[in-house]
mmCIF file of C-alpha atoms in Angstrom:
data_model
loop_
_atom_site.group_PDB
_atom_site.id
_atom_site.type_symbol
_atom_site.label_atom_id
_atom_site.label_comp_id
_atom_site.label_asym_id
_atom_site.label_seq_id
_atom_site.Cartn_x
_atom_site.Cartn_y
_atom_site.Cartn_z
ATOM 1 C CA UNK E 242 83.296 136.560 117.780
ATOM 2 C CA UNK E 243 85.164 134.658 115.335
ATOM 3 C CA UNK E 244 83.027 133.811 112.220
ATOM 4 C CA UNK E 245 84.059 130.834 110.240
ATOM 5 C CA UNK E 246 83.750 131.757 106.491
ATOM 6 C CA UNK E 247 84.160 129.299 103.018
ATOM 7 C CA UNK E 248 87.812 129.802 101.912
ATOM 8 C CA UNK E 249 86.660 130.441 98.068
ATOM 9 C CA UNK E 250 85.143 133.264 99.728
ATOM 10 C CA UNK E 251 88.437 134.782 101.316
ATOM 11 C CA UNK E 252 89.978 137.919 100.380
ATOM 12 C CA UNK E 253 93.402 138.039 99.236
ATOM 13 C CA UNK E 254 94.747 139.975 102.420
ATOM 14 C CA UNK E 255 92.396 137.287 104.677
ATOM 15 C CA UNK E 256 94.265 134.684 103.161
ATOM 16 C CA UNK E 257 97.778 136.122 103.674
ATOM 17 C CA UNK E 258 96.766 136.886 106.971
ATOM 18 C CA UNK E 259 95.921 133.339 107.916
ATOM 19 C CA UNK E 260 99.105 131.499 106.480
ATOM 20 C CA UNK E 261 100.984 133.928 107.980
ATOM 21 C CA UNK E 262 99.457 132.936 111.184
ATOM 22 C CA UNK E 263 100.307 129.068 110.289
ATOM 23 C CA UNK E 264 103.808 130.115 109.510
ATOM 24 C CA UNK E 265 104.258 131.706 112.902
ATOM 25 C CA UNK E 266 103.007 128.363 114.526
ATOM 26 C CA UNK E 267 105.117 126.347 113.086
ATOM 27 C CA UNK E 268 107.830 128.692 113.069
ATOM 28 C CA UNK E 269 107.643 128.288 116.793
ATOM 29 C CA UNK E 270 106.990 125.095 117.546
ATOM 30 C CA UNK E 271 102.715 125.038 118.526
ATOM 31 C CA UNK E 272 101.907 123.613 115.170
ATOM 32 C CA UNK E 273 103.373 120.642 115.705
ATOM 33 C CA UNK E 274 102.425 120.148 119.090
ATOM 34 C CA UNK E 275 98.618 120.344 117.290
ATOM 35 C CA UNK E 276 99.812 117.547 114.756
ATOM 36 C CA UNK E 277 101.443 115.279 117.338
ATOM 37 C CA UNK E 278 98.124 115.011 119.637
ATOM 38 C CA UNK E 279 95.677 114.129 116.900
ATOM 39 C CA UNK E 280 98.168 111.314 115.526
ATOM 40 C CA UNK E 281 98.246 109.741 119.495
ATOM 41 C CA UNK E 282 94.311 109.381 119.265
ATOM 42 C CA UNK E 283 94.670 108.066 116.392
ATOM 43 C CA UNK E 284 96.822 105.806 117.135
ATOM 44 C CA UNK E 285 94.686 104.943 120.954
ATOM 45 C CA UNK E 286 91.482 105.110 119.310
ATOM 46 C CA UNK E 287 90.181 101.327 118.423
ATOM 47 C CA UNK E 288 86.823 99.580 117.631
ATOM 48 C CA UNK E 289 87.208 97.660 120.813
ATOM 49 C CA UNK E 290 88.995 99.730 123.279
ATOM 50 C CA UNK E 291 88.771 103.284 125.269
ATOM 51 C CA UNK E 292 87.976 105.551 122.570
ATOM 52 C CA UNK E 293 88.008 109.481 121.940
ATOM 53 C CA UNK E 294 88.316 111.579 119.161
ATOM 54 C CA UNK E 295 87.520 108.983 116.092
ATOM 55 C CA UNK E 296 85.407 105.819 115.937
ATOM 56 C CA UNK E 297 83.252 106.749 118.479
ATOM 57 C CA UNK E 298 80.465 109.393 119.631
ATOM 58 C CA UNK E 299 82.753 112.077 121.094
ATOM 59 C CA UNK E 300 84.488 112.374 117.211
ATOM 60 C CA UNK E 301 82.498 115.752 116.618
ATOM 61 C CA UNK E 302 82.822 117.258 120.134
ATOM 62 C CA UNK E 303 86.335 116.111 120.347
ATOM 63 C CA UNK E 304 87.427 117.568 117.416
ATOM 64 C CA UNK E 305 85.137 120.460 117.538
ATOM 65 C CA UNK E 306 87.622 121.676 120.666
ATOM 66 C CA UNK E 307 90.387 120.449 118.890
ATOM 67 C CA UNK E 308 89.392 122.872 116.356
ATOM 68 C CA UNK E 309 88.733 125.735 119.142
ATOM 69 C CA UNK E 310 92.084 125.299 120.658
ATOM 70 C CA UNK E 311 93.913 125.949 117.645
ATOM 71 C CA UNK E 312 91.866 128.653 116.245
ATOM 72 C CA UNK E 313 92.532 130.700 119.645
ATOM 73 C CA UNK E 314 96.625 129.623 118.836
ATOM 74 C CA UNK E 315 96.205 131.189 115.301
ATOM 75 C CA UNK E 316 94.325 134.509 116.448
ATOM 76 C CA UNK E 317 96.953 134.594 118.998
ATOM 77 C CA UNK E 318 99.345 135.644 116.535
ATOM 78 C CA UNK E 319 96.794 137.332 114.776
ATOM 79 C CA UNK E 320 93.432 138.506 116.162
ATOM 80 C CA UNK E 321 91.240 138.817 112.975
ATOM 81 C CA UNK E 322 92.218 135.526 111.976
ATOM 82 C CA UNK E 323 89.551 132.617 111.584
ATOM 83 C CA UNK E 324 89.526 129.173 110.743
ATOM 84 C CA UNK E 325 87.763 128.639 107.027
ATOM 85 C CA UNK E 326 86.263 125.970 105.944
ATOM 86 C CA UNK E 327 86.619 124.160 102.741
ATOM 87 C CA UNK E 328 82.963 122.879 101.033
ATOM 88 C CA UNK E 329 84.331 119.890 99.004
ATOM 89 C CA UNK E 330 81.239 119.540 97.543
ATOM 90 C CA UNK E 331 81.372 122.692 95.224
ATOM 91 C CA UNK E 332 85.156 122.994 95.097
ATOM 92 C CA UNK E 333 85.527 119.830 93.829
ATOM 93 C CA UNK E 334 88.643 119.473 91.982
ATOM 94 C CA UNK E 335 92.791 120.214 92.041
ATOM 95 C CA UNK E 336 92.009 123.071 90.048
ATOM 96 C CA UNK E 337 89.725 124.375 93.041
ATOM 97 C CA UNK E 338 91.174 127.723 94.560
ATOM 98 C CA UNK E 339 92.004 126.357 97.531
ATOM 99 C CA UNK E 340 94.803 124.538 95.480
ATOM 100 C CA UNK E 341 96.459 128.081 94.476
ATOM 101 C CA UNK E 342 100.014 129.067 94.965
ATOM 102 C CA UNK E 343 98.804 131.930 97.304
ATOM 103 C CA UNK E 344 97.299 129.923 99.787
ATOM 104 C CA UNK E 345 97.973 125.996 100.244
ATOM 105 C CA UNK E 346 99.098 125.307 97.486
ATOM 106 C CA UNK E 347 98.921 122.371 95.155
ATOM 107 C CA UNK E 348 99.101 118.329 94.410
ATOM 108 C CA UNK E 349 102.356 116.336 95.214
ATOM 109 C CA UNK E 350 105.015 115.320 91.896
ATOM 110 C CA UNK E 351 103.884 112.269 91.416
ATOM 111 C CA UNK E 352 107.206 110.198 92.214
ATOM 112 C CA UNK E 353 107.314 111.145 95.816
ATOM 113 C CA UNK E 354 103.969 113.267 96.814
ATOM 114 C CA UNK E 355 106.222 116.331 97.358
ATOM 115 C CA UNK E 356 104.160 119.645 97.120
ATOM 116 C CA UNK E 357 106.129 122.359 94.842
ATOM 117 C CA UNK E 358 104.614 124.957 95.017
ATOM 118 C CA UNK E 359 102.685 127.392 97.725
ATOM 119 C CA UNK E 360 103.864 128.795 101.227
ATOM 120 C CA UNK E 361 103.911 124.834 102.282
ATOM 121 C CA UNK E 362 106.138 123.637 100.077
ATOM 122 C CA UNK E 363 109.617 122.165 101.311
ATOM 123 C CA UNK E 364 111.520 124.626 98.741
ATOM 124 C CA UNK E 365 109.964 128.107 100.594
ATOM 125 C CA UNK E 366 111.845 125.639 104.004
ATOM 126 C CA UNK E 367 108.831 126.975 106.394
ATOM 127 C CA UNK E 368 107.000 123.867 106.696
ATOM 128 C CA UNK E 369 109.386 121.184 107.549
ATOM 129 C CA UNK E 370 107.701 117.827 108.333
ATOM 130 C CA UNK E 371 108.867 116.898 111.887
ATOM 131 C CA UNK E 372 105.693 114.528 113.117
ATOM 132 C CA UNK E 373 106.483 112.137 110.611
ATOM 133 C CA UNK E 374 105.288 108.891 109.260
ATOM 134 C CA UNK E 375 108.337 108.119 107.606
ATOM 135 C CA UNK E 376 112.031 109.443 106.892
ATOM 136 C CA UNK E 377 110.430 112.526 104.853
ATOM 137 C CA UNK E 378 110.687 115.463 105.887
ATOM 138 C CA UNK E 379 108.239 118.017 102.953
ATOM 139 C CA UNK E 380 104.673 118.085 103.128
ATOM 140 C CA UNK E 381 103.006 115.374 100.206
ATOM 141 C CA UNK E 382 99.359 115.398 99.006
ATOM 142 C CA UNK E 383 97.824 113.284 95.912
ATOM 143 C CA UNK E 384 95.104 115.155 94.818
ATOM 144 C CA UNK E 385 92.241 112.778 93.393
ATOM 145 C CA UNK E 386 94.547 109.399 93.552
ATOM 146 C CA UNK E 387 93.620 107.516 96.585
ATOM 147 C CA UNK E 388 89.729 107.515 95.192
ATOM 148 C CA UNK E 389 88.526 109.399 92.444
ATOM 149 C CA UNK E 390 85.527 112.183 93.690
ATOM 150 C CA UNK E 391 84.657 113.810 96.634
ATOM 151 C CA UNK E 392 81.486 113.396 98.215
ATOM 152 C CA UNK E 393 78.303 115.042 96.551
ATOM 153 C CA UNK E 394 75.805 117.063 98.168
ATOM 154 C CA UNK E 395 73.257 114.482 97.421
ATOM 155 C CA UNK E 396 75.244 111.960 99.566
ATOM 156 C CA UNK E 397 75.954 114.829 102.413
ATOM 157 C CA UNK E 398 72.202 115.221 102.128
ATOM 158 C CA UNK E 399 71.480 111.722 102.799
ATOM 159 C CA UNK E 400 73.410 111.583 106.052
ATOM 160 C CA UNK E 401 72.295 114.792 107.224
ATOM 161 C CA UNK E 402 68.787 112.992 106.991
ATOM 162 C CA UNK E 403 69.392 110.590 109.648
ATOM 163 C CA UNK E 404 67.918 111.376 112.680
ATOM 164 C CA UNK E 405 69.985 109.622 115.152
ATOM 165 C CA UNK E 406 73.254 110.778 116.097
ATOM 166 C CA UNK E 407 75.001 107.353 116.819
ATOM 167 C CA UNK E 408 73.840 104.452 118.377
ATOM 168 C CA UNK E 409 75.578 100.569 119.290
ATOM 169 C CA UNK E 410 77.955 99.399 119.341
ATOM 170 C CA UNK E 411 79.528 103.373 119.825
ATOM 171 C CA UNK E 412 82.582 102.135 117.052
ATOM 172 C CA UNK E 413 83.153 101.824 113.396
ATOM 173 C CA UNK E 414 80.540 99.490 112.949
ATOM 174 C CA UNK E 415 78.053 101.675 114.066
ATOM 175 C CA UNK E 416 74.479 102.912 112.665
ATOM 176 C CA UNK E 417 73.434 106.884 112.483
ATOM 177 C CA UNK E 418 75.080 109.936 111.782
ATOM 178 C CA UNK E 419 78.036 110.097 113.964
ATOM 179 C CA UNK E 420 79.592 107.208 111.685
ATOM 180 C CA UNK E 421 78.325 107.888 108.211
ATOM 181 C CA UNK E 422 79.734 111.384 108.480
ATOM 182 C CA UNK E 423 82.771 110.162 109.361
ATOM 183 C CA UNK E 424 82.691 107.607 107.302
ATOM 184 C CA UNK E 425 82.894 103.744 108.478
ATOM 185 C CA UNK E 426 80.009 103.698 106.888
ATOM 186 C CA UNK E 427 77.760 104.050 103.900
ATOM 187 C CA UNK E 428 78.520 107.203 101.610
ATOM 188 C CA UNK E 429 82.023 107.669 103.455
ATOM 189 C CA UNK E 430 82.223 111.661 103.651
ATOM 190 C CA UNK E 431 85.125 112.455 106.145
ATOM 191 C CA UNK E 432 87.284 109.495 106.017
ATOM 192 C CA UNK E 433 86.596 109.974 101.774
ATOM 193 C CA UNK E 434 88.249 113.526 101.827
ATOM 194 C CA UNK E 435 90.986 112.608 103.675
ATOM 195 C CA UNK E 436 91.939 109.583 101.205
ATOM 196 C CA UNK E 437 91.033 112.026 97.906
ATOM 197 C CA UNK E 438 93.299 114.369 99.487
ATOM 198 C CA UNK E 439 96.103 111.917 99.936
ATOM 199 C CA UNK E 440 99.882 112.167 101.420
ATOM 200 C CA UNK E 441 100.280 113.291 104.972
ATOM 201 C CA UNK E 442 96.393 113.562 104.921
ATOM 202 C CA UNK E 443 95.786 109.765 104.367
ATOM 203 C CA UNK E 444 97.752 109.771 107.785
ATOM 204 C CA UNK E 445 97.233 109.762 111.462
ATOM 205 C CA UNK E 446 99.433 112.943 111.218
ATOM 206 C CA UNK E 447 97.150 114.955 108.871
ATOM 207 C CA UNK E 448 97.050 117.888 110.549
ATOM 208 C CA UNK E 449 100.686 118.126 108.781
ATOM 209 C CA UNK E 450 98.630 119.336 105.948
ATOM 210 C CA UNK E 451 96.838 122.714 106.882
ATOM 211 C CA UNK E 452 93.853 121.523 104.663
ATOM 212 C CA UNK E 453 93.222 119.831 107.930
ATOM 213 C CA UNK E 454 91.623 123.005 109.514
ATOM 214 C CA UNK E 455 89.616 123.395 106.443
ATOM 215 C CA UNK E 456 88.125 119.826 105.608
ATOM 216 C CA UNK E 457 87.271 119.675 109.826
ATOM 217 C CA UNK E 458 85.965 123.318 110.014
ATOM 218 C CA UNK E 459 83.313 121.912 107.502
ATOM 219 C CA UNK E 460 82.480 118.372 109.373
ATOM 220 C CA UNK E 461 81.823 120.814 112.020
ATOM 221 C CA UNK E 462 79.890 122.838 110.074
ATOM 222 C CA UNK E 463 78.006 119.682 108.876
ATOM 223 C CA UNK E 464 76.917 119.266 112.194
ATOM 224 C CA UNK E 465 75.763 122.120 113.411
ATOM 225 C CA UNK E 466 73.727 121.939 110.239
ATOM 226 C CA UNK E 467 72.123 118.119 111.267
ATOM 227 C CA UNK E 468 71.580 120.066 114.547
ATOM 228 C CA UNK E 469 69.359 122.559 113.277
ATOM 229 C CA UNK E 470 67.308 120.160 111.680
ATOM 230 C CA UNK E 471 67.453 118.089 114.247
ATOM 231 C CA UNK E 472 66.512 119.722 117.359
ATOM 232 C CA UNK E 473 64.452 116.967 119.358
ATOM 233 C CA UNK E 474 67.971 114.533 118.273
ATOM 234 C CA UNK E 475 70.704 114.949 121.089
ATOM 235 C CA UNK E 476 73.955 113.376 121.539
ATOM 236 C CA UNK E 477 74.034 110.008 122.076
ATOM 237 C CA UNK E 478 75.014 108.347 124.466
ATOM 238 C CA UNK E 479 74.062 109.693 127.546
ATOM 239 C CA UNK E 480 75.588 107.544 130.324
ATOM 240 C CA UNK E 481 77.073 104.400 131.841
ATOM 241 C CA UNK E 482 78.297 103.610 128.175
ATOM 242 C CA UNK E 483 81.922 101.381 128.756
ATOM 243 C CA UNK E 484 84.869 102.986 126.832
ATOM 244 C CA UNK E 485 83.269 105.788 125.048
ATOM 245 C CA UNK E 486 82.586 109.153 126.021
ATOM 246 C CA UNK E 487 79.124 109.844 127.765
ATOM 247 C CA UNK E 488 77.320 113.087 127.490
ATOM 248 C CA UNK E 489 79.242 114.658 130.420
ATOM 249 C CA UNK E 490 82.103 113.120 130.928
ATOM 250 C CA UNK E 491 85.244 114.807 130.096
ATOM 251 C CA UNK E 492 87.650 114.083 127.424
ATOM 252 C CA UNK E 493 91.113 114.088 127.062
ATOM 253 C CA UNK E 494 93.660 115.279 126.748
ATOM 254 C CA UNK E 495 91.820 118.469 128.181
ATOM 255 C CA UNK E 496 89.945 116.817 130.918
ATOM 256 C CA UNK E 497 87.217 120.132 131.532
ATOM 257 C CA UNK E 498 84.946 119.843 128.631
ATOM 258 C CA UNK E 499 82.400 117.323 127.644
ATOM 259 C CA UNK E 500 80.476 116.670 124.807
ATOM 260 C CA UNK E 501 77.523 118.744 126.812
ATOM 261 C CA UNK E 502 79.379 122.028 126.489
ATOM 262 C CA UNK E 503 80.472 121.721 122.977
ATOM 263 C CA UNK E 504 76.565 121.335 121.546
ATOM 264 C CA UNK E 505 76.350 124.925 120.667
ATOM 265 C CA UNK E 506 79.521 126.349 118.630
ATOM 266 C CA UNK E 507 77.850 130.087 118.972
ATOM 267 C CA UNK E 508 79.288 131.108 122.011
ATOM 268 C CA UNK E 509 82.732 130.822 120.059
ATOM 269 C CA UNK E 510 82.042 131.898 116.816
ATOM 270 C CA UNK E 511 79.482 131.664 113.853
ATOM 271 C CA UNK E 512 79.653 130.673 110.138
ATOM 272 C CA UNK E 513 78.716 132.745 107.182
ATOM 273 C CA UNK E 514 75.883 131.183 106.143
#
């Protein structure tokens, strides 16, 4: 069983092995396949219309499988290959070694958001941009300049505290901690990271950047935590809800899992701590 482990606690050769494993993806075309779903739900997913994987309940089941699918990808090229997570609210700066040359790599120049350096960068030519949002084709990022600080624990700890998972009107405007983790509302903790991170991030085609996997391994980790303290607080809703994903119904685009089967992650794998 896969176990899910904080990248600053990585080894060297458990780093190599895992952008080696990117590499191969993109080399042969699955990677992007990964980046051009998530940017259709994005694109599909509104406040007033069917929604899926964002704005709406089924945002930590859907991307929970999300995650699943392309985990099984990676350790397809390699078996002892996990997804990490990245815990923003320790490594909280560019500096942070998840910014190092031998794994993602760093912040864009500032005139264009390129990224020099790192097995990402558009002068190594392994990760060229095809899913784009514009006419470039290198990976950007903007460490820090979209907003200034990543979420605290304090503030994680103050959504984690809510003891509803998600309530009416099922969108961006509503209460509980489905939307305050991802961030409509209050403190702002997902949506926040993706806008500190900046570039291809700050897009519906952030999975572009692999700091995707990371920041996403660790919502998911977030709630499996609100789980545990929450064990009489299930997923919400349950049924006959218009345009949102019930309990068990299925969601796309895989059309055999609902939110039902993806309540417990440790069939699949585990996390360190």
């Amino acid at each position: 069983m896969a176990v899910r482990k904080n990248q600053s606690t990585l080894t060297a050769d458990e780093k190599r092995r895992f952008v080696a494993a990117l590499l191969e993806l993109k080399r042969s075309g699955r990677y992007d396949e990964f980046v051009t779903t998530h940017n259709a739900f994005i694109v599909s997913d509104t406040d007033n219309g069917e929604r899926t994987g964002h704005r709406s309940p089924s945002f930590l089941p859907w991307h929970r499988r999300f995650l699943l699918e392309f985990e099984r990808a990676l350790q397809s090229v390699d078996s002892s290959v996990s997804l990490p997570y990245w815990d923003w609210t320790v490594d909280r700066t560019p500096r942070a070694s998840l910014w190092a040359p031998d794994f993602l790599g760093g912040t864009g120049r500032e005139r264009d958001g390129r990224v020099p350096d790192g097995p990402f960068s558009a002068s190594g030519g392994n990760w060229p941009i095809t899913v784009r949002v514009d006419g470039r084709t290198f990976l950007r990022r903007s460490l820090g300049s979209g907003v200034r600080e990543l979420p605290t624990r304090a503030e994680v700890e103050s959504v984690l505290a809510m003891s509803t998972y998600d309530m009416a009107p099922w969108n961006s405007g509503s209460d509980g901690f489905r939307n305050h983790l991802e961030g409509w509302r209050g403190v702002n903790l997902h949506n926040r990271v993706h806008v500190w991170v900046g570039g291809h991030m700050a897009t519906g085609a952030s999975p572009n950047d692999p700091v995707f996997w990371l920041h996403h391994a660790y919502i998911d980790k977030l709630w499996a935590e609100w789980q545990r303290r929450h064990p009489g607080s299930g997923y919400l809703p349950a049924a006959g809800t218009p345009n949102v994903i019930d309990l068990n119904e299925t969601m796309r685009p895989w059309h055999d899992t609902s939110p039902a089967d993806l309540l417990d992650h440790t069939p699949h794998y585990t996390f360190d701590v």
